[in-house]
Coordinates of C-alpha atoms and ligand atoms in Angstrom, one line a residue:
M269 CA 41.6 -42.9 5.6
K270 CA 40.9 -44.1 9.0
K271 CA 39.0 -42.0 11.5
R272 CA 41.3 -41.0 14.3
I273 CA 39.7 -41.0 17.6
A274 CA 40.8 -39.4 21.0
I275 CA 39.1 -41.4 23.8
L276 CA 39.1 -39.1 26.9
G277 CA 38.5 -41.7 29.8
S278 CA 39.7 -44.8 27.9
T279 CA 40.0 -47.0 30.9
G280 CA 36.2 -46.7 31.9
S281 CA 33.1 -48.7 31.1
I282 CA 32.5 -46.6 27.9
G283 CA 36.1 -46.1 27.1
T284 CA 37.0 -49.8 27.2
Q285 CA 33.8 -50.6 24.8
A286 CA 34.9 -48.0 22.5
L287 CA 38.2 -49.8 22.3
E288 CA 36.4 -53.1 21.5
V289 CA 34.5 -51.5 18.7
I290 CA 37.8 -50.0 17.3
D291 CA 39.6 -53.5 17.7
A292 CA 36.9 -55.0 15.8
N293 CA 37.1 -52.4 13.0
P294 CA 40.7 -51.8 12.4
D295 CA 40.4 -50.5 8.8
I296 CA 37.9 -47.8 9.8
F297 CA 39.3 -46.4 13.1
G298 CA 42.6 -45.4 14.5
V299 CA 43.3 -44.3 18.1
A300 CA 45.0 -40.8 18.1
V301 CA 44.8 -40.1 22.1
L302 CA 44.1 -42.0 25.2
T303 CA 43.4 -40.6 28.6
A304 CA 42.7 -41.8 32.2
R305 CA 43.0 -40.4 35.6
D306 CA 44.3 -43.1 37.8
N307 CA 44.4 -46.5 36.0
A308 CA 48.1 -46.4 34.9
D309 CA 48.3 -50.2 34.3
L310 CA 45.3 -50.3 31.9
L311 CA 46.4 -47.1 30.3
I312 CA 49.8 -48.6 29.4
Q313 CA 48.3 -51.9 28.3
Q314 CA 45.8 -50.0 25.9
A315 CA 48.5 -47.7 24.6
I316 CA 50.9 -50.8 23.7
Q317 CA 48.0 -52.4 22.0
F318 CA 46.6 -49.4 20.2
R319 CA 49.5 -47.1 19.5
P320 CA 48.2 -43.7 20.1
K321 CA 50.3 -40.7 19.3
E322 CA 49.7 -39.4 22.8
V323 CA 48.4 -40.7 26.1
V324 CA 47.7 -38.5 29.3
I325 CA 47.6 -39.9 32.7
G326 CA 45.6 -37.3 34.9
N327 CA 47.3 -38.2 38.1
E328 CA 50.7 -36.6 38.2
K329 CA 52.2 -39.1 40.5
L330 CA 51.8 -41.8 37.9
F331 CA 53.6 -40.0 35.1
D332 CA 56.9 -41.7 35.6
K333 CA 55.2 -45.0 35.6
V334 CA 53.6 -44.6 32.4
D335 CA 56.4 -42.7 30.7
A336 CA 58.9 -45.4 31.7
A337 CA 56.5 -48.3 30.4
L338 CA 56.0 -46.6 27.1
S339 CA 59.5 -45.3 26.6
S340 CA 60.5 -47.6 23.8
Y341 CA 57.4 -46.8 21.7
S342 CA 56.9 -43.4 19.8
I343 CA 54.1 -42.4 22.1
Q344 CA 54.2 -39.1 23.8
V345 CA 53.2 -39.2 27.5
Y346 CA 51.9 -36.2 29.5
S347 CA 50.2 -35.7 32.9
G348 CA 48.1 -33.5 34.8
D349 CA 45.0 -31.4 34.2
S350 CA 46.1 -29.0 31.6
A351 CA 47.5 -31.9 29.5
L352 CA 44.0 -33.5 29.8
V353 CA 42.5 -30.5 28.3
S354 CA 45.0 -29.4 25.6
V355 CA 45.6 -32.9 24.2
V356 CA 42.4 -32.8 22.4
E357 CA 43.6 -30.0 20.2
A358 CA 46.2 -32.2 18.3
E359 CA 46.0 -31.8 14.4
D360 CA 45.6 -35.5 13.7
I361 CA 42.4 -36.0 15.7
D362 CA 39.0 -36.4 13.8
M363 CA 36.8 -37.1 16.6
V364 CA 36.8 -36.7 20.5
L365 CA 34.9 -39.3 22.4
T366 CA 34.3 -37.9 25.8
A367 CA 34.1 -40.9 28.2
M368 CA 35.3 -39.4 31.4
V369 CA 33.0 -39.0 34.3
G370 CA 31.7 -35.8 35.7
Y371 CA 32.1 -32.0 35.6
A372 CA 35.8 -32.7 34.6
G373 CA 34.5 -33.3 30.9
L374 CA 33.5 -29.8 30.5
L375 CA 36.8 -27.8 29.8
P376 CA 38.3 -30.8 27.6
T377 CA 35.1 -30.6 25.5
I378 CA 35.1 -26.8 25.1
H379 CA 38.7 -27.1 23.8
A380 CA 37.9 -29.9 21.4
I381 CA 34.9 -27.8 19.9
K382 CA 37.1 -24.8 19.6
A383 CA 39.6 -27.0 17.8
G384 CA 36.9 -28.0 15.4
K385 CA 36.8 -31.7 16.4
D386 CA 33.4 -33.5 16.2
I387 CA 32.3 -34.9 19.5
A388 CA 31.0 -38.2 20.3
L389 CA 29.4 -37.4 23.7
A390 CA 29.2 -39.8 26.5
N391 CA 29.9 -37.4 29.3
K392 CA 26.4 -36.0 29.9
E393 CA 27.4 -33.9 32.8
T394 CA 29.0 -31.4 30.2
L395 CA 25.5 -30.7 28.6
V396 CA 23.8 -30.7 32.1
V397 CA 26.3 -28.2 33.5
A398 CA 26.6 -26.0 30.5
G399 CA 24.3 -27.1 27.6
E400 CA 23.6 -23.5 26.4
L401 CA 27.4 -22.5 26.2
I402 CA 28.4 -26.1 24.5
T403 CA 25.6 -26.0 21.9
S404 CA 26.2 -22.5 20.9
L405 CA 30.1 -23.1 20.7
A406 CA 29.4 -26.2 18.4
K407 CA 27.3 -24.1 16.2
Q408 CA 29.7 -21.4 16.0
H409 CA 32.6 -23.8 15.1
E410 CA 30.4 -25.9 13.0
V411 CA 31.3 -29.0 15.0
N412 CA 28.7 -32.1 15.5
I413 CA 27.7 -33.5 18.7
Y414 CA 26.9 -37.2 18.4
P415 CA 25.1 -38.7 21.4
V416 CA 26.5 -41.9 22.8
D417 CA 24.0 -42.1 25.8
S418 CA 21.8 -45.2 24.6
E419 CA 18.7 -43.2 25.0
H420 CA 19.8 -40.3 23.2
S421 CA 21.4 -42.5 20.5
A422 CA 17.8 -43.9 20.1
I423 CA 16.3 -40.6 19.6
F424 CA 19.2 -39.7 17.0
Q425 CA 18.6 -43.0 15.1
C426 CA 14.8 -42.3 15.1
L427 CA 15.2 -38.8 13.5
A428 CA 17.4 -40.3 10.7
G429 CA 15.5 -39.3 7.5
E430 CA 13.1 -37.0 9.1
G431 CA 14.7 -33.8 7.6
D432 CA 12.9 -30.8 9.2
N433 CA 9.8 -32.8 10.5
P434 CA 9.3 -31.3 14.0
I435 CA 9.5 -33.3 17.0
E436 CA 6.1 -33.4 19.0
K437 CA 7.7 -34.9 22.1
I438 CA 10.3 -37.8 23.0
I439 CA 9.8 -40.6 25.4
L440 CA 13.1 -41.4 27.4
T441 CA 12.8 -44.9 28.9
A442 CA 14.3 -45.7 32.3
S443 CA 15.0 -49.1 33.7
G444 CA 13.9 -48.0 37.0
G445 CA 17.1 -49.1 38.6
P446 CA 17.5 -51.8 41.3
F447 CA 15.0 -49.9 43.7
R448 CA 12.0 -49.9 41.1
G449 CA 8.7 -50.1 43.2
K450 CA 10.4 -49.5 46.5
D451 CA 9.2 -46.8 48.9
R452 CA 11.2 -44.2 50.9
A453 CA 11.2 -46.2 54.2
F454 CA 12.9 -49.1 52.2
L455 CA 15.4 -46.7 50.4
A456 CA 16.3 -45.0 53.9
D457 CA 18.4 -48.2 54.6
V458 CA 19.7 -49.3 51.2
T459 CA 23.6 -50.1 51.2
K460 CA 26.0 -49.0 48.2
Q461 CA 26.3 -52.9 47.5
Q462 CA 22.7 -52.9 46.8
A463 CA 22.7 -49.6 44.8
L464 CA 25.6 -50.7 42.6
K465 CA 23.7 -53.7 41.3
H466 CA 22.0 -52.3 38.3
P467 CA 19.6 -54.8 36.8
N468 CA 20.5 -54.4 33.0
W469 CA 23.7 -52.5 32.7
S470 CA 27.3 -52.7 33.9
M471 CA 28.7 -49.2 34.1
G472 CA 31.0 -47.0 36.2
A473 CA 30.1 -46.4 39.8
K474 CA 28.9 -42.9 39.4
I475 CA 26.4 -43.6 36.7
T476 CA 25.3 -46.7 38.4
I477 CA 24.2 -44.9 41.7
D478 CA 22.7 -42.1 39.6
S479 CA 20.5 -44.9 37.9
A480 CA 19.5 -46.0 41.2
T481 CA 18.3 -42.5 42.4
L482 CA 16.9 -41.7 38.9
M483 CA 19.3 -38.7 38.9
N484 CA 20.7 -40.3 35.6
K485 CA 17.3 -40.1 34.0
G486 CA 17.1 -36.4 35.3
L487 CA 20.5 -35.7 33.7
E488 CA 19.3 -37.3 30.6
V489 CA 16.3 -35.2 30.3
I490 CA 18.5 -32.1 30.6
E491 CA 21.0 -33.7 28.1
A492 CA 18.0 -34.2 25.6
K493 CA 16.8 -30.6 25.8
W494 CA 20.2 -29.5 24.6
L495 CA 20.9 -32.3 22.1
F496 CA 17.4 -31.9 20.4
D497 CA 16.5 -28.3 21.1
L498 CA 13.3 -29.3 23.2
R499 CA 11.2 -27.7 25.9
A500 CA 10.7 -29.6 29.3
E501 CA 7.2 -30.3 28.3
Q502 CA 8.2 -32.0 25.2
I503 CA 10.4 -34.5 27.2
D504 CA 8.6 -37.5 28.9
V505 CA 10.2 -40.4 31.0
I506 CA 8.7 -43.8 31.0
V507 CA 9.9 -46.8 33.3
H508 CA 10.7 -49.7 31.0
P509 CA 12.4 -52.5 33.3
Q510 CA 13.5 -54.6 30.4
S511 CA 15.6 -51.9 28.8
I512 CA 14.9 -53.1 25.1
V513 CA 13.1 -49.9 23.9
H514 CA 15.8 -47.4 24.2
S515 CA 13.6 -44.5 23.7
L516 CA 11.1 -43.0 21.4
V517 CA 10.2 -40.0 19.3
Q518 CA 6.6 -38.8 18.6
F519 CA 6.0 -36.7 15.4
E520 CA 3.4 -34.0 14.8
D521 CA 1.2 -36.7 13.0
G522 CA 0.9 -38.8 16.2
S523 CA 3.3 -41.5 14.6
I524 CA 5.9 -42.9 17.2
K525 CA 9.2 -44.3 16.3
A526 CA 11.2 -46.5 18.6
Q527 CA 14.7 -47.8 18.6
M528 CA 15.1 -51.3 20.1
G529 CA 17.6 -53.9 20.8
L530 CA 19.3 -55.7 23.6
P531 CA 21.2 -53.4 26.0
D532 CA 24.7 -53.3 24.7
M533 CA 26.6 -49.7 24.8
K534 CA 28.8 -50.8 22.0
L535 CA 26.0 -50.0 19.5
P536 CA 25.3 -46.6 20.4
I537 CA 29.2 -45.9 20.6
Q538 CA 29.7 -47.1 17.1
Y539 CA 26.7 -45.3 15.8
A540 CA 28.2 -42.2 17.1
M541 CA 31.6 -42.8 15.9
H542 CA 30.7 -44.1 12.3
Y543 CA 27.6 -41.9 11.7
P544 CA 25.8 -41.9 9.4
F545 CA 26.8 -45.6 8.5
R546 CA 26.0 -48.8 10.4
L547 CA 28.7 -51.0 11.1
K548 CA 28.0 -54.6 10.8
S549 CA 28.2 -56.3 14.2
S550 CA 28.1 -59.8 15.7
F551 CA 26.3 -58.5 18.9
P552 CA 23.7 -60.8 20.1
R553 CA 20.2 -60.0 18.4
F554 CA 16.9 -59.2 20.2
N555 CA 14.3 -61.7 19.6
F556 CA 10.5 -60.8 20.4
I557 CA 9.8 -64.4 21.3
D558 CA 12.2 -64.2 24.1
Y559 CA 10.5 -61.0 25.5
P560 CA 6.8 -61.7 25.3
S561 CA 6.1 -58.7 27.6
L562 CA 7.8 -55.5 27.3
T563 CA 6.2 -53.3 30.2
F564 CA 6.0 -49.6 30.8
E565 CA 4.9 -47.7 33.9
K566 CA 5.0 -44.2 35.2
P567 CA 8.1 -43.0 37.2
D568 CA 7.6 -42.4 40.9
L569 CA 8.6 -38.8 41.4
D570 CA 7.7 -38.8 44.9
T571 CA 10.0 -41.5 46.0
F572 CA 12.7 -40.7 43.3
Q573 CA 12.9 -36.9 44.0
N574 CA 16.0 -36.4 41.8
L575 CA 14.1 -36.8 38.6
A576 CA 11.6 -34.1 39.8
I577 CA 14.5 -31.7 40.8
A578 CA 15.8 -32.1 37.1
Y579 CA 12.5 -30.9 35.6
Q580 CA 12.6 -28.0 38.1
V581 CA 15.9 -26.9 37.0
L582 CA 15.2 -27.4 33.4
E583 CA 12.5 -24.8 33.8
K584 CA 14.7 -22.5 35.8
G585 CA 17.7 -22.6 33.4
G586 CA 20.8 -20.5 34.2
N587 CA 23.4 -22.1 36.5
A588 CA 20.7 -24.2 38.3
A589 CA 21.5 -27.6 36.7
C590 CA 25.2 -26.8 37.3
I591 CA 24.4 -26.6 41.0
V592 CA 22.6 -29.8 40.8
N593 CA 25.2 -31.5 39.0
A594 CA 28.0 -30.5 41.6
A595 CA 25.8 -31.3 44.5
N596 CA 25.1 -34.7 43.0
E597 CA 28.8 -35.6 42.3
I598 CA 29.6 -34.6 46.0
A599 CA 26.8 -36.6 47.4
V600 CA 27.3 -39.7 45.3
E601 CA 31.0 -39.8 46.4
A602 CA 29.9 -39.5 50.0
F603 CA 27.2 -42.2 49.6
L604 CA 30.1 -44.4 48.0
Q605 CA 32.2 -43.8 51.1
D606 CA 29.4 -44.6 53.5
K607 CA 29.3 -41.0 54.8
I608 CA 25.5 -40.4 54.0
G609 CA 22.6 -42.5 53.3
F610 CA 20.8 -43.3 50.0
L611 CA 18.0 -40.6 50.6
G612 CA 20.5 -38.1 51.9
I613 CA 21.8 -37.7 48.2
S614 CA 18.6 -35.8 47.5
D615 CA 18.8 -33.7 50.6
V616 CA 22.3 -32.6 49.6
I617 CA 21.0 -31.4 46.2
V618 CA 18.0 -29.7 47.5
E619 CA 19.9 -27.8 50.0
S620 CA 22.5 -26.8 47.6
L621 CA 19.9 -25.6 45.1
A622 CA 18.4 -23.4 48.1
K623 CA 21.7 -21.9 49.2
I624 CA 23.9 -21.3 46.1
E625 CA 23.5 -18.1 44.2
Y626 CA 21.4 -18.4 41.1
I627 CA 22.7 -16.8 37.9
G628 CA 20.4 -16.5 35.2
N629 CA 22.9 -16.0 32.1
P630 CA 26.0 -17.6 33.3
T631 CA 29.5 -17.1 31.6
Y632 CA 32.1 -20.0 31.5
S633 CA 33.6 -18.5 34.7
D634 CA 30.2 -18.5 36.5
Y635 CA 30.0 -22.0 35.8
V636 CA 33.5 -22.6 37.3
Q637 CA 32.6 -20.7 40.5
T638 CA 29.2 -22.2 40.8
N639 CA 30.7 -25.6 40.4
E640 CA 33.4 -24.8 43.1
A641 CA 31.0 -23.1 45.5
T642 CA 28.4 -25.9 45.3
R643 CA 31.2 -28.5 45.9
R644 CA 32.4 -26.6 48.9
F645 CA 29.0 -26.1 50.3
A646 CA 27.9 -29.9 49.9
S647 CA 31.1 -31.2 51.2
E648 CA 30.7 -28.9 54.3
M649 CA 27.0 -30.0 54.6
I650 CA 28.1 -33.6 54.5
Q651 CA 30.9 -33.1 57.0
V652 CA 28.6 -31.6 59.7
K653 CA 26.0 -34.4 59.3
V654 CA 28.7 -37.2 59.8
Ligands
NAD835 P1 34.0 -45.0 34.3 O1 34.0 -44.4 36.0 O2 33.8 -46.3 34.2 O3 35.2 -44.4 33.6 C1 35.5 -42.9 33.9 C2 36.8 -42.8 33.0 O4 37.2 -41.3 33.1 C3 38.0 -43.7 33.3 O5 39.0 -43.7 32.4 C4 38.7 -42.6 34.2 O6 40.2 -42.7 34.5 C5 38.4 -41.2 33.7 N1 38.3 -40.0 34.8 C6 37.6 -40.0 36.0 N2 37.6 -39.0 36.4 C7 38.5 -38.3 35.7 C8 38.9 -36.7 35.7 N3 38.6 -36.0 36.8 N4 39.6 -36.2 34.7 C9 39.8 -36.9 33.6 N5 39.5 -38.4 33.5 C10 38.8 -38.9 34.5 O7 32.8 -44.1 33.9 P2 31.7 -44.6 32.5 O8 30.5 -45.5 33.2 O9 32.4 -45.2 31.6 O10 31.0 -43.4 32.3 C11 31.6 -42.2 31.6 C12 30.6 -41.1 31.0 O11 29.7 -41.9 30.2 C13 29.9 -40.7 32.3 O12 29.6 -39.2 31.9 C14 28.5 -41.4 32.1 O13 27.5 -40.7 32.5 C15 28.3 -41.6 30.6 N6 27.7 -42.8 30.1 C16 28.1 -44.0 30.6 C17 27.4 -45.1 30.2 C18 27.7 -46.6 30.6 O14 27.2 -47.5 30.2 N7 28.9 -46.7 31.4 C19 26.3 -45.0 29.5 C20 25.9 -43.7 29.2 C21 26.6 -42.6 29.5
MG836 MG1 21.4 -43.6 29.2

């Protein structure tokens, strides 16, 4: 029996790499569903190659195009936000890979969990926004959440075989991004072209900017709290520019386990999709002789404020991380449209956190309202500044 995967965000960086994994293992995986927001051409091409039962194009204006292109295949085509959410409930889906970007991942993930589907989670924003809700729903519906993020996959791999051995702490590695070692004066004038040049990974635009501001590592600290049930003080971050050690776990006897390899997201993707089995791969192998010095340094929290903010909201709990996530999404978009500078991203987050109402025990609708209110506030703040 093939494992039937629904890929949400199939046209993105993670989505296309997941399809490469599936293409290389046709006896193990099948594609049940593909979704995308705007890239109709690639979605059509993927649908013709992988023959899912259903595809969803989020942008309703593109429905006719996708529907016409797939009319001679037995593939159902849908469009719009409600289809993006309900398509995960189909009976013949075994696992949902959440590879769309941003807050938009939250509701489809909730629906998938309620429908009893295991989750391969790339969309870290879902756990950042509503980690408490998602992890309790997963428990209630006996659904597993397998991490796709490379650092969390590394931790998850280090935990294999450890049973109930408690974690003393985890150490998340960070490449440091393109501006490692730079000061605020330098960062004030950096362009989006510079920020989009990640030293080690090729990824979507939003996560690439998040990596440059260290917001990505901040989001990952929060993601790790929920995935592995940790307190803030059990989560360390260390800068490791070579991105070979993907993260580490320290146990109560002081022993540290690390997971290593050349940076390639296909490995964590396939580990999540085929857990607990390892799939044979032809990915290039890491060789110690080629990397005589793997180096480690402290992150600079004064310059890269977003990582410090993430720790603050982790302590604060409630809807605080939801506010940070929404403000960051608006600020990153504005930076990519040349509306604010690089350091302005943190300013938007800090002000949003100060202005938007804090809710200690948010419900789902509180998250929705917090997200909307923060987006409105952050957008207005940017408008005034431009
Ligand atoms: P991407 O921008 O390359 O792709 C995003 C995908 O989501 C596209 O298919 C797009 O059509 C779809 N999408 C965008 N907005 C949407 C919306 N509002 N509703 C539905 N679909 C939408 O992004 P990516 O780099 O592949 O990242 C995807 C997720 O995986 C992010 O949460 C990111 O943080 C996480 N992640 C990515 C990497 C990586 O290497 N790219 C690594 C770790 C984690
Ligand atoms: Mg990561």
